[in-house]
Coordinates of C-alpha atoms and ligand atoms in Angstrom, one line a residue:
Chain A
X1 CA -15.1 42.9 -27.7
X2 CA -14.6 39.2 -28.4
X3 CA -15.7 37.5 -25.1
X4 CA -13.6 34.5 -26.1
X5 CA -10.6 36.6 -25.2
X6 CA -11.8 36.8 -21.6
X7 CA -12.3 33.1 -21.5
X8 CA -8.9 32.5 -23.0
X9 CA -7.1 34.8 -20.5
X10 CA -9.1 33.2 -17.7
X11 CA -7.9 29.8 -18.7
X12 CA -4.3 31.1 -18.6
X13 CA -5.0 32.2 -15.0
X14 CA -4.3 35.9 -15.7
X15 CA -6.5 37.6 -13.0
X16 CA -5.4 41.2 -13.6
X17 CA -6.0 40.9 -17.4
X18 CA -9.4 39.2 -16.9
X19 CA -10.4 42.0 -14.5
X20 CA -9.4 44.7 -17.0
X21 CA -11.0 42.9 -19.9
X22 CA -14.3 42.5 -18.0
X23 CA -14.2 46.3 -17.2
X24 CA -13.5 47.1 -20.8
X25 CA -16.4 44.9 -22.0
X26 CA -18.7 46.6 -19.6
X27 CA -17.5 50.0 -20.8
X28 CA -18.2 49.0 -24.4
X29 CA -21.8 48.2 -23.3
X30 CA -21.7 44.4 -23.5
X31 CA -24.4 43.0 -21.2
X32 CA -23.0 41.7 -17.9
X33 CA -24.8 38.4 -18.3
X34 CA -23.1 37.8 -21.6
X35 CA -19.7 38.6 -20.1
X36 CA -20.4 36.2 -17.3
X37 CA -21.6 33.4 -19.5
X38 CA -19.5 33.6 -22.6
X39 CA -16.4 35.0 -20.9
X40 CA -16.0 33.8 -17.3
X41 CA -18.2 30.7 -17.2
X42 CA -17.1 29.5 -20.6
X43 CA -13.4 29.8 -19.5
X44 CA -13.9 28.0 -16.2
X45 CA -15.9 25.3 -17.9
X46 CA -13.1 24.7 -20.3
X47 CA -10.6 24.4 -17.5
X48 CA -12.9 22.0 -15.7
X49 CA -13.0 19.7 -18.7
X50 CA -9.3 19.8 -19.1
X51 CA -8.8 19.0 -15.4
X52 CA -11.3 16.1 -15.7
X53 CA -9.4 14.7 -18.7
X54 CA -6.0 15.0 -16.9
X55 CA -4.7 17.7 -19.1
X56 CA -4.8 20.4 -16.4
X57 CA -3.7 20.0 -12.8
X58 CA -4.7 21.5 -9.4
X59 CA -2.6 24.7 -9.8
X60 CA -4.0 25.5 -13.2
X61 CA -7.5 25.2 -11.9
X62 CA -6.8 27.3 -8.9
X63 CA -5.3 30.2 -10.9
X64 CA -8.2 30.1 -13.3
X65 CA -10.6 30.2 -10.4
X66 CA -8.9 33.2 -8.9
X67 CA -9.1 35.0 -12.2
X68 CA -12.8 34.1 -12.5
X69 CA -13.5 35.6 -9.0
X70 CA -11.6 38.7 -9.8
X71 CA -13.6 39.2 -13.0
X72 CA -16.8 38.4 -11.2
X73 CA -16.1 41.1 -8.6
X74 CA -16.1 43.7 -11.4
X75 CA -19.3 42.2 -12.8
X76 CA -21.3 41.9 -9.6
X77 CA -22.7 45.4 -9.3
X78 CA -23.8 45.4 -13.0
X79 CA -25.4 41.9 -12.7
X80 CA -27.3 43.1 -9.6
X81 CA -28.5 46.2 -11.4
X82 CA -29.6 44.1 -14.4
X83 CA -31.6 41.9 -12.0
X84 CA -29.5 38.8 -12.8
X85 CA -29.8 36.3 -10.0
X86 CA -27.8 33.2 -9.2
X87 CA -29.5 30.2 -10.6
X88 CA -29.4 28.4 -7.3
X89 CA -27.7 28.2 -3.9
X90 CA -25.4 25.5 -2.7
X91 CA -23.7 25.1 0.6
X92 CA -20.5 23.2 0.5
X93 CA -17.9 22.0 3.1
X94 CA -15.4 19.4 4.0
X95 CA -17.1 17.4 6.8
X96 CA -16.2 17.3 10.4
X97 CA -12.8 15.8 11.0
X98 CA -11.7 16.4 7.5
X99 CA -9.2 19.1 6.8
X100 CA -8.5 18.3 3.1
X101 CA -9.8 21.2 1.0
X102 CA -8.1 21.2 -2.3
X103 CA -10.8 19.2 -4.0
X104 CA -13.6 21.1 -2.2
X105 CA -12.2 24.4 -3.4
X106 CA -12.2 23.1 -7.0
X107 CA -15.8 22.0 -6.6
X108 CA -16.6 25.5 -5.4
X109 CA -15.1 27.2 -8.4
X110 CA -16.9 24.8 -10.8
X111 CA -20.2 25.4 -9.1
X112 CA -19.7 29.1 -9.3
X113 CA -18.8 28.8 -13.0
X114 CA -22.3 27.4 -13.5
X115 CA -23.8 30.6 -12.1
X116 CA -24.6 29.1 -8.7
X117 CA -24.2 30.9 -5.4
X118 CA -21.9 28.9 -3.1
X119 CA -21.9 29.2 0.6
X120 CA -18.4 27.8 1.5
X121 CA -18.5 26.5 5.0
X122 CA -14.8 25.6 4.9
X123 CA -13.3 22.6 6.5
X124 CA -14.1 20.5 9.6
X125 CA -17.8 21.3 9.2
X126 CA -20.2 19.6 11.7
X127 CA -23.6 18.4 10.4
X128 CA -25.4 21.1 12.5
X129 CA -23.7 23.8 10.5
X130 CA -24.9 22.4 7.2
X131 CA -28.5 22.2 8.6
X132 CA -28.4 25.8 9.9
X133 CA -27.0 27.1 6.6
X134 CA -29.8 25.3 4.6
X135 CA -32.4 26.9 6.9
X136 CA -30.9 30.4 6.8
X137 CA -29.9 30.6 3.2
X138 CA -32.5 28.4 1.7
X139 CA -30.0 26.3 -0.2
X140 CA -31.3 23.8 -2.7
X141 CA -28.2 21.6 -2.5
X142 CA -25.8 20.5 0.2
X143 CA -22.4 19.4 -1.0
X144 CA -20.2 17.3 1.3
X145 CA -16.6 16.5 0.7
X146 CA -14.6 13.8 2.5
X147 CA -11.2 12.4 1.7
X148 CA -10.8 10.1 4.7
X149 CA -12.5 6.8 5.4
X150 CA -12.7 8.1 8.9
X151 CA -14.8 11.1 7.9
X152 CA -17.0 9.5 5.2
X153 CA -19.5 8.5 7.8
X154 CA -20.1 12.1 8.8
X155 CA -21.8 12.6 5.4
X156 CA -24.4 10.1 6.6
X157 CA -24.8 12.2 9.7
X158 CA -25.5 15.2 7.6
X159 CA -28.3 13.3 5.8
X160 CA -29.8 12.3 9.2
X161 CA -29.4 15.8 10.6
X162 CA -31.3 17.2 7.6
X163 CA -34.0 14.6 8.2
X164 CA -34.3 15.4 11.9
X165 CA -34.6 19.1 11.1
X166 CA -37.4 18.4 8.7
X167 CA -35.4 19.9 5.8
X168 CA -34.6 16.7 3.9
X169 CA -37.3 17.2 1.3
X170 CA -36.1 20.7 0.5
X171 CA -32.5 19.8 -0.4
X172 CA -30.6 17.4 -2.5
X173 CA -27.4 16.1 -0.9
X174 CA -24.4 15.6 -3.1
X175 CA -21.2 13.8 -1.9
X176 CA -17.7 13.4 -3.2
X177 CA -14.0 12.9 -2.4
X178 CA -11.4 10.1 -3.1
X179 CA -12.8 7.2 -0.9
X180 CA -16.5 7.9 -1.8
X181 CA -18.5 6.0 -4.4
X182 CA -22.0 5.5 -5.8
X183 CA -22.7 2.5 -3.5
X184 CA -21.8 4.5 -0.4
X185 CA -24.0 7.4 -1.7
X186 CA -27.0 5.0 -1.8
X187 CA -26.1 3.4 1.5
X188 CA -26.2 6.7 3.4
X189 CA -29.3 8.0 1.6
X190 CA -27.6 10.9 -0.2
X191 CA -28.9 11.9 -3.6
X192 CA -25.9 12.2 -5.9
X193 CA -22.3 11.2 -6.1
X194 CA -19.9 12.3 -8.8
X195 CA -16.2 11.5 -9.2
X196 CA -15.1 14.9 -10.2
X197 CA -15.8 18.6 -9.8
X198 CA -16.9 19.4 -13.4
X199 CA -19.6 16.7 -13.3
X200 CA -20.6 17.8 -9.8
X201 CA -21.3 21.3 -11.2
X202 CA -23.3 19.9 -14.1
X203 CA -25.5 17.8 -11.8
X204 CA -25.9 20.7 -9.5
X205 CA -26.9 23.1 -12.3
X206 CA -29.4 20.6 -13.6
X207 CA -31.0 20.2 -10.1
X208 CA -31.3 24.0 -9.7
X209 CA -32.9 24.5 -13.0
X210 CA -35.3 21.6 -12.5
X211 CA -33.8 19.4 -15.2
X212 CA -33.1 15.7 -14.8
X213 CA -29.4 15.5 -13.8
Chain B
X1 CA 21.1 -9.9 13.0
X2 CA 17.5 -11.4 13.1
X3 CA 16.1 -13.2 10.2
X4 CA 13.2 -10.8 9.6
X5 CA 15.4 -7.7 9.8
X6 CA 17.7 -9.2 7.3
X7 CA 14.8 -10.2 5.0
X8 CA 13.4 -6.7 4.9
X9 CA 16.8 -5.1 4.4
X10 CA 17.4 -7.4 1.4
X11 CA 13.9 -6.8 0.1
X12 CA 14.4 -3.0 0.2
X13 CA 17.8 -3.6 -1.5
X14 CA 15.8 -5.1 -4.4
X15 CA 16.9 -8.7 -3.9
X16 CA 14.6 -11.6 -4.7
X17 CA 13.8 -12.8 -1.2
X18 CA 12.3 -16.1 0.0
X19 CA 9.1 -14.4 1.1
X20 CA 7.6 -11.0 0.6
X21 CA 7.9 -8.9 3.8
X22 CA 4.9 -7.0 5.0
X23 CA 4.7 -3.6 6.6
X24 CA 1.5 -1.7 7.6
X25 CA 1.1 2.1 7.7
X26 CA -1.0 1.5 10.8
X27 CA -0.5 4.2 13.4
X28 CA -4.1 5.4 13.4
X29 CA -5.4 1.9 13.8
X30 CA -2.7 1.1 16.4
X31 CA -3.8 4.1 18.4
X32 CA -7.3 3.0 18.5
X33 CA -6.6 -0.7 19.3
X34 CA -4.3 0.4 22.1
X35 CA -7.3 2.3 23.6
X36 CA -5.5 5.6 23.3
X37 CA -6.6 9.0 21.9
X38 CA -4.4 10.7 19.4
X39 CA -3.6 13.3 22.0
X40 CA -2.3 10.6 24.4
X41 CA -0.3 9.0 21.6
X42 CA 1.5 12.1 20.3
X43 CA 2.2 13.5 23.7
X44 CA 3.8 10.4 25.2
X45 CA 6.7 8.3 24.0
X46 CA 5.5 5.4 26.1
X47 CA 2.1 5.5 24.4
X48 CA 3.7 5.6 20.9
X49 CA 5.9 2.7 21.9
X50 CA 3.1 0.6 23.3
X51 CA 0.7 1.2 20.5
X52 CA 3.2 0.3 17.8
X53 CA 4.7 -2.7 19.5
X54 CA 1.3 -4.2 20.4
X55 CA 0.1 -3.9 16.8
X56 CA 3.3 -5.3 15.4
X57 CA 3.0 -8.4 17.6
X58 CA -0.8 -8.8 17.2
X59 CA -0.5 -8.8 13.4
X60 CA 2.9 -10.5 13.1
X61 CA 4.2 -7.6 11.0
X62 CA 7.8 -7.7 9.9
X63 CA 8.4 -3.9 10.3
X64 CA 7.4 -1.2 12.6
X65 CA 6.6 2.2 10.9
X66 CA 6.6 5.1 13.3
X67 CA 4.5 8.0 12.2
X68 CA 2.3 10.4 14.2
X69 CA 0.8 12.9 11.7
X70 CA 1.7 15.2 8.8
X71 CA 2.6 18.2 10.9
X72 CA 5.6 17.2 13.0
X73 CA 8.1 19.4 11.0
X74 CA 5.5 22.0 10.3
X75 CA 5.0 22.5 14.1
X76 CA 8.7 22.6 14.7
X77 CA 8.9 25.2 12.0
X78 CA 6.4 27.4 13.8
X79 CA 3.3 26.7 11.6
X80 CA -0.1 26.9 13.1
X81 CA -1.1 23.4 13.9
X82 CA -4.4 21.9 15.3
X83 CA -4.2 19.1 17.8
X84 CA -7.5 17.3 17.9
X85 CA -8.0 14.7 20.7
X86 CA -9.2 11.9 18.4
X87 CA -7.3 12.7 15.2
X88 CA -3.8 13.1 13.9
X89 CA -2.6 16.7 14.1
X90 CA -2.8 18.8 11.0
X91 CA -1.2 22.1 10.0
X92 CA -3.8 24.8 9.2
X93 CA -3.2 26.7 6.0
X94 CA -5.4 29.7 6.7
X95 CA -2.9 32.3 7.5
X96 CA 0.5 31.2 6.2
X97 CA 3.7 33.1 6.5
X98 CA 4.4 35.0 3.2
X99 CA 6.6 33.1 0.8
X100 CA 9.6 35.4 0.8
X101 CA 9.8 35.5 4.6
X102 CA 9.8 31.8 5.1
X103 CA 13.3 30.8 4.1
X104 CA 14.9 33.1 6.7
X105 CA 12.5 31.9 9.3
X106 CA 13.5 28.3 8.6
X107 CA 17.2 29.1 8.8
X108 CA 16.9 29.4 12.6
X109 CA 14.8 26.4 13.2
X110 CA 16.3 23.9 15.7
X111 CA 14.4 20.7 15.3
X112 CA 15.8 19.3 18.6
X113 CA 14.3 22.2 20.5
X114 CA 10.8 20.9 19.5
X115 CA 9.2 19.0 22.4
X116 CA 7.1 17.1 19.8
X117 CA 10.2 15.9 18.0
X118 CA 12.0 15.1 21.3
X119 CA 9.2 12.8 22.2
X120 CA 9.0 11.3 18.8
X121 CA 12.8 10.5 18.8
X122 CA 12.5 9.1 22.3
X123 CA 9.8 6.7 21.1
X124 CA 11.9 5.8 18.1
X125 CA 15.0 4.9 20.2
X126 CA 12.8 2.6 22.3
X127 CA 11.3 1.0 19.3
X128 CA 14.8 0.4 17.9
X129 CA 15.9 -1.4 21.1
X130 CA 12.7 -3.4 21.0
X131 CA 13.2 -4.2 17.3
X132 CA 16.7 -5.6 18.0
X133 CA 15.3 -7.8 20.7
X134 CA 12.3 -8.9 18.8
X135 CA 13.7 -9.1 15.3
X136 CA 11.7 -6.3 13.7
X137 CA 12.8 -3.9 11.0
X138 CA 12.3 -0.3 12.3
X139 CA 11.3 2.5 9.9
X140 CA 11.1 6.0 11.4
X141 CA 9.2 8.4 9.3
X142 CA 11.0 11.8 8.9
X143 CA 7.6 13.5 8.2
X144 CA 7.3 15.6 5.1
X145 CA 9.7 16.0 2.3
X146 CA 10.9 19.3 0.9
X147 CA 8.0 19.8 -1.5
X148 CA 5.2 18.8 0.8
X149 CA 6.6 20.8 3.7
X150 CA 6.8 23.9 1.5
X151 CA 3.2 23.4 0.5
X152 CA 2.1 23.1 4.1
X153 CA 4.1 26.1 5.4
X154 CA 3.3 28.4 2.5
X155 CA -0.4 27.4 2.4
X156 CA -1.4 24.8 -0.1
X157 CA -3.5 26.8 -2.5
X158 CA -1.3 29.9 -2.5
X159 CA 1.8 27.8 -3.0
X160 CA 0.3 25.8 -5.9
X161 CA -0.8 29.0 -7.6
X162 CA 2.6 30.6 -7.1
X163 CA 4.2 27.7 -8.9
X164 CA 2.6 29.0 -12.1
X165 CA 3.9 32.5 -11.7
X166 CA 7.4 33.3 -13.0
X167 CA 7.6 36.2 -10.6
X168 CA 7.7 33.9 -7.7
X169 CA 10.2 31.3 -9.1
X170 CA 13.1 32.6 -7.1
X171 CA 11.2 32.7 -3.9
X172 CA 9.9 29.2 -4.4
X173 CA 13.4 27.9 -5.1
X174 CA 14.7 29.6 -2.0
X175 CA 11.9 28.1 0.1
X176 CA 12.4 24.6 -1.4
X177 CA 16.1 24.8 -0.6
X178 CA 15.2 25.8 3.0
X179 CA 12.7 23.0 3.5
X180 CA 15.2 20.7 1.9
X181 CA 17.7 21.4 4.8
X182 CA 15.0 20.9 7.4
X183 CA 14.0 17.6 5.8
X184 CA 17.6 16.4 5.6
X185 CA 18.3 17.3 9.2
X186 CA 15.2 15.3 10.3
X187 CA 16.4 12.2 8.4
X188 CA 19.7 12.5 10.3
X189 CA 17.9 12.7 13.6
X190 CA 15.7 9.8 12.8
X191 CA 18.5 7.7 11.6
X192 CA 20.6 8.5 14.7
X193 CA 18.1 6.7 16.8
X194 CA 19.5 3.5 15.3
X195 CA 16.6 3.0 12.9
X196 CA 17.1 0.7 9.9
X197 CA 15.4 3.1 7.6
X198 CA 13.9 6.6 7.4
X199 CA 11.2 7.8 5.1
X200 CA 9.5 11.0 4.0
X201 CA 6.2 12.0 2.5
X202 CA 6.2 14.2 -0.6
X203 CA 2.6 13.5 -1.9
X204 CA 2.0 17.0 -3.0
X205 CA 4.6 16.5 -5.8
X206 CA 2.5 13.7 -7.3
X207 CA 0.1 14.0 -10.3
X208 CA -3.0 14.1 -8.1
X209 CA -1.9 17.6 -7.3
X210 CA 0.8 19.0 -9.7
X211 CA 1.6 18.3 -13.3
X212 CA 4.5 16.2 -14.5
X213 CA 6.1 19.3 -15.9
X214 CA 5.9 21.0 -12.5
X215 CA 7.3 18.0 -10.8
X216 CA 10.3 18.2 -13.2
X217 CA 10.7 21.9 -12.7
X218 CA 10.4 22.1 -8.9
X219 CA 10.6 18.7 -7.2
X220 CA 12.7 16.2 -9.2
X221 CA 16.1 17.9 -8.8
X222 CA 15.7 18.1 -5.0
X223 CA 14.5 14.5 -4.8
X224 CA 17.6 13.5 -6.7
X225 CA 19.8 15.6 -4.5
X226 CA 18.1 14.3 -1.3
X227 CA 18.7 10.7 -2.5
X228 CA 22.4 11.4 -3.1
X229 CA 22.8 13.2 0.3
X230 CA 21.1 10.4 2.2
X231 CA 23.1 7.8 0.5
X232 CA 26.3 9.7 1.2
X233 CA 25.3 9.6 4.9
X234 CA 24.6 5.9 4.7
X235 CA 20.9 6.4 5.5
X236 CA 18.5 3.8 3.9
X237 CA 15.2 5.6 3.1
X238 CA 12.1 5.6 1.0
X239 CA 9.9 8.3 -0.4
X240 CA 6.1 8.2 0.1
X241 CA 3.9 9.7 -2.6
X242 CA 0.2 8.9 -2.3
X243 CA -2.0 9.7 -5.2
X244 CA -1.4 9.1 -8.9
X245 CA 2.2 9.0 -10.1
X246 CA 1.7 7.0 -13.2
X247 CA 2.8 9.8 -15.5
X248 CA 6.1 10.4 -13.6
X249 CA 7.2 6.8 -13.0
X250 CA 10.1 7.1 -15.5
X251 CA 11.2 10.2 -13.6
X252 CA 11.1 8.4 -10.3
X253 CA 13.5 5.8 -11.6
X254 CA 15.9 8.6 -12.4
X255 CA 16.0 10.2 -8.9
X256 CA 18.1 7.4 -7.4
X257 CA 15.7 7.0 -4.6
X258 CA 15.9 3.3 -3.7
X259 CA 12.3 2.8 -2.8
X260 CA 8.9 4.5 -3.3
X261 CA 5.8 4.0 -1.3
X262 CA 2.9 4.4 -3.6
X263 CA -0.9 4.0 -3.2
X264 CA -3.5 2.3 -5.3
X265 CA -3.8 5.2 -7.6
X266 CA -0.6 4.1 -9.2
X267 CA -0.7 0.9 -11.3
X268 CA 1.5 -1.8 -9.7
X269 CA 1.9 -3.6 -13.0
X270 CA 3.3 -0.4 -14.6
X271 CA 5.6 0.1 -11.6
X272 CA 6.9 -3.5 -12.1
X273 CA 7.3 -2.9 -15.9
X274 CA 9.1 0.5 -15.5
X275 CA 10.9 0.4 -12.2
X276 CA 11.7 -3.3 -11.4
X277 CA 15.3 -3.6 -10.6
X278 CA 15.5 0.2 -10.2
X279 CA 13.5 1.0 -7.1
X280 CA 11.6 -1.1 -4.6
X281 CA 7.8 -0.7 -4.3
X282 CA 6.2 -0.4 -0.9
X283 CA 2.6 -0.7 -1.6
X284 CA -0.1 -0.6 -2.8
X285 CA -3.4 -1.9 -1.5
X286 CA -6.2 0.8 -1.1
X287 CA -6.6 1.8 2.7
X288 CA -10.3 2.2 2.0
X289 CA -10.6 -1.4 1.1
X290 CA -9.4 -2.3 4.6
X291 CA -12.4 -0.5 6.0
X292 CA -15.2 -1.2 3.5
X293 CA -14.0 -4.5 1.9
X294 CA -14.1 -8.1 3.2
X295 CA -11.0 -10.1 4.1
X296 CA -11.4 -11.9 0.8
X297 CA -11.3 -8.5 -1.1
X298 CA -8.2 -7.5 0.8
X299 CA -6.5 -10.9 0.4
X300 CA -7.2 -10.8 -3.4
X301 CA -5.9 -7.2 -3.8
X302 CA -2.8 -8.0 -1.8
X303 CA -2.2 -11.3 -3.7
X304 CA -2.5 -9.4 -7.0
X305 CA 0.4 -7.1 -6.1
X306 CA 2.5 -10.0 -4.7
X307 CA 1.9 -12.1 -7.8
X308 CA 3.5 -9.4 -9.9
X309 CA 6.7 -9.5 -7.9
X310 CA 6.8 -13.0 -6.6
X311 CA 10.3 -14.6 -6.9
X312 CA 11.6 -11.4 -8.6
X313 CA 12.2 -9.1 -5.6
X314 CA 11.4 -5.4 -5.5
X315 CA 8.3 -5.5 -3.3
X316 CA 7.5 -4.9 0.4
X317 CA 3.8 -5.4 0.7
X318 CA 2.2 -2.3 2.3
X319 CA -1.1 -0.4 2.1
X320 CA 0.9 2.4 0.5
X321 CA -0.8 5.0 2.7
X322 CA -2.1 5.4 6.3
X323 CA -4.7 2.8 7.3
X324 CA -7.8 4.4 8.8
X325 CA -8.7 3.8 12.5
X326 CA -11.8 1.8 11.5
X327 CA -9.7 -0.7 9.6
X328 CA -11.1 -4.1 10.3
X329 CA -8.9 -6.5 12.3
X330 CA -9.7 -9.5 10.0
X331 CA -8.7 -7.4 7.0
X332 CA -5.3 -6.6 8.2
X333 CA -4.9 -10.3 9.1
X334 CA -5.9 -11.3 5.6
X335 CA -3.4 -8.8 4.2
X336 CA -0.5 -10.3 6.2
X337 CA -1.7 -13.8 5.2
X338 CA -1.5 -12.9 1.5
X339 CA 2.1 -11.9 1.9
X340 CA 2.9 -15.1 3.8
X341 CA 1.2 -17.3 1.2
X342 CA 3.0 -15.5 -1.7
Ligands
B12_401 C1 -2.7 16.6 -0.3 C2 -3.1 15.6 0.7 C3 -3.1 15.9 2.0 C4 -2.7 17.4 2.6 C5 -4.0 18.2 2.5 C6 -3.8 19.7 2.2 C7 -5.2 20.3 2.0 N1 -5.2 21.6 2.2 O1 -6.1 19.8 1.5 C8 -2.2 17.0 4.0 C9 -0.7 16.7 3.9 C10 -2.5 18.1 5.1 C11 -2.9 15.7 4.3 C12 -3.2 15.2 5.6 C13 -3.8 14.0 5.8 N2 -4.1 13.0 4.9 CO1 -4.1 13.4 3.0 N3 -3.9 13.4 1.1 C14 -3.6 14.3 0.3 C15 -3.6 13.7 -1.2 C16 -2.1 13.4 -1.5 C17 -4.2 14.5 -2.3 C18 -5.6 15.1 -2.0 C19 -5.9 16.1 -3.0 O2 -5.9 17.3 -2.7 N4 -6.3 15.7 -4.2 C20 -6.6 16.6 -5.3 C21 -8.1 17.0 -5.4 C22 -8.4 17.9 -6.5 O3 -8.8 15.8 -5.5 P1 -10.0 15.3 -4.5 O4 -9.8 15.9 -3.2 O5 -10.2 13.9 -4.6 O6 -11.3 16.1 -5.2 C23 -11.8 15.8 -6.4 C24 -12.9 14.7 -6.4 O7 -12.8 13.8 -5.3 C25 -14.2 15.5 -6.3 N5 -14.8 16.0 -5.0 C26 -14.2 16.4 -3.9 N6 -15.0 16.8 -3.0 C27 -16.3 16.7 -3.6 C28 -17.5 17.0 -3.1 C29 -18.6 16.7 -3.8 C30 -20.0 17.0 -3.3 C31 -18.5 16.1 -5.1 C32 -19.7 15.7 -5.9 C33 -17.2 15.8 -5.6 C34 -16.1 16.1 -4.8 O8 -13.9 16.7 -7.0 C35 -12.5 17.0 -6.9 C36 -12.0 17.6 -8.2 O9 -12.3 16.8 -9.3 C37 -4.4 12.4 -1.0 C38 -4.0 11.2 -2.0 C39 -5.1 10.7 -2.8 N7 -4.9 9.5 -3.2 O10 -6.1 11.3 -2.9 C40 -4.1 12.0 0.5 C41 -5.2 11.3 1.3 C42 -6.6 11.9 1.1 N8 -4.8 11.6 2.7 C43 -4.9 10.6 3.5 C44 -4.6 10.6 4.9 C45 -4.6 9.3 5.6 C46 -4.2 11.8 5.5 C47 -3.9 12.0 7.0 C48 -4.8 11.2 8.0 C49 -2.4 11.6 7.1 C50 -1.7 11.5 8.4 N9 -0.7 10.7 8.4 O11 -2.0 12.3 9.3 C51 -4.0 13.5 7.2 C52 -5.4 13.9 7.7 C53 -5.8 15.3 7.8 C54 -7.2 15.5 8.0 N10 -7.7 15.4 9.3 O12 -8.0 15.8 7.2 C55 -5.4 9.4 2.7 C56 -6.9 9.0 3.1 C57 -7.0 7.5 3.2 C58 -8.4 7.2 3.6 N11 -9.1 6.6 2.6 O13 -8.8 7.4 4.7 C59 -5.2 9.7 1.3 C60 -6.3 9.2 0.3 C61 -3.9 9.2 0.9 C62 -4.0 7.6 0.8 N12 -3.6 7.1 -0.3 O14 -4.3 6.9 1.7 N13 -3.3 15.1 3.1

């Protein structure tokens, strides 16, 4: 099967078709990793690029992401059987006081499209929860999202809480959201800021594979 | 009628006024400066009244904008809303009512039965009285517009995805017609307090969230209809859309809405170019600048907007979206000064 077809149907947001195509590809003996990389991840990357360029909007990204997760469900058992592991683990949340989650959800999908495991902590996440998750799940990256000037400061608290817990050296902290910028990232001692989800995923993938982001 | 009220009315009518009026979207800051919690503010008309009037006097604002959160209608419509002590209330979108059940549910909603709305309207009436005595223009926000309310009630992510699915088109249109009625009713109630103007937030229809094509398919016709219905009732109003609307500016000109409140993501120069003489801009200095910038930064940003419109009308200087509670006092003062100097 031509895996580009999976990528194409994923970009069109057709969850049921993607699910069926993934199953068909598996039945034809295509390796699960190839389906993941050339089908699902390729499709999601393409959507991410279009979103970044202003050619796709939030709904298109959400439906593509839903299709990706449906396809991934079918793939998961085979990936596990083949010994394919996620390339890294990221915990992600909208910080305490912030209930905006549209951007965070897009960041999640883009991270997953890079083959990363994402622990989604949801919204209104206190610093302690990030710390606890890093400890329990051995995440390499903490991603904080904040859309309000009121809640931006909480991202600094996350950095401090990681320091206090003695975990700061083990993780990179990435931050983002409408009011955040590079200068703020430096100010609070976080590691990386990116303006959009596609770039966030690129940086995260680089960190997890030991490359220079 | 007082001079200021007259000035703001004329500015919203698009006239070239002697000085550019200034309005702040400042309820969160006002709550903090009044030494209140958000809980105290939203639960007590006296507190709303005191916070808003104190801030209006302190900063010498021309207008009062009453707003409490983005979940006033959602709560009256039965949505699950969280009420934090120290933050504005927000509707949760975790377990929304299924799309096809919502319109019937909304049919039976009686806004006046909501204690939150009763308190809000009580505060509005008191502000209106105060505004008459103190020569201030009173804008009472009628919470969310049809599109944003639908997003909140149906669950943001689910609703946005459903927009792309033809199978749901009919349900979506039924829901939008139902939220339309709720929104129109809220405008009527707000205007009945004696307010000079009402407003509504429809930010989810902007291009930070949906595409221009979707705006045209689902939102534009209702915005046009709402404008006509409000005009027919003699209600002056504005529509607030924060986030990027650059790609749909020409559409906004066509809805007949007399004023749009836009934030910094939309280019004021383009607004002037495309919409001057067609709708009035309420905007558009970045609320984040009021927190992280200096008074000089805020003054310069405000002056830049004023310079575009000076002597030509079509502008009420505003932040274009809610100012955060940590907005620095000297920054809001610099903002007002920029309007006065213009
Ligand atoms: C939709 C919306 C809402 C919805 C949220 C629904 C939801 N489920 O999320 C509702 C109506 C509930 C809402 C409520 C409020 N909102 Co609001 N909202 C918006 C709006 C219009 C769009 C946000 C959005 O979804 N954008 C689309 C996504 C895709 O973009 P994004 O979130 O920026 O994410 C991208 C990047 O930033 C980045 N990114 C995001 N997270 C991360 C994380 C990392 C690690 C990285 C690297 C990158 C990254 O990647 C994403 C994709 O590329 C913005 C307007 C604007 N100008 O942004 C205001 C805005 C965010 N809201 C604002 C305000 C003030 C509020 C309220 C306080 C309003 C009120 N009156 O009560 C409440 C607060 C609620 C709360 N406690 O959180 C202000 C914040 C101002 C400020 N600087 O403080 C904004 C900016 C509007 C404005 N112009 O002032 N809001």
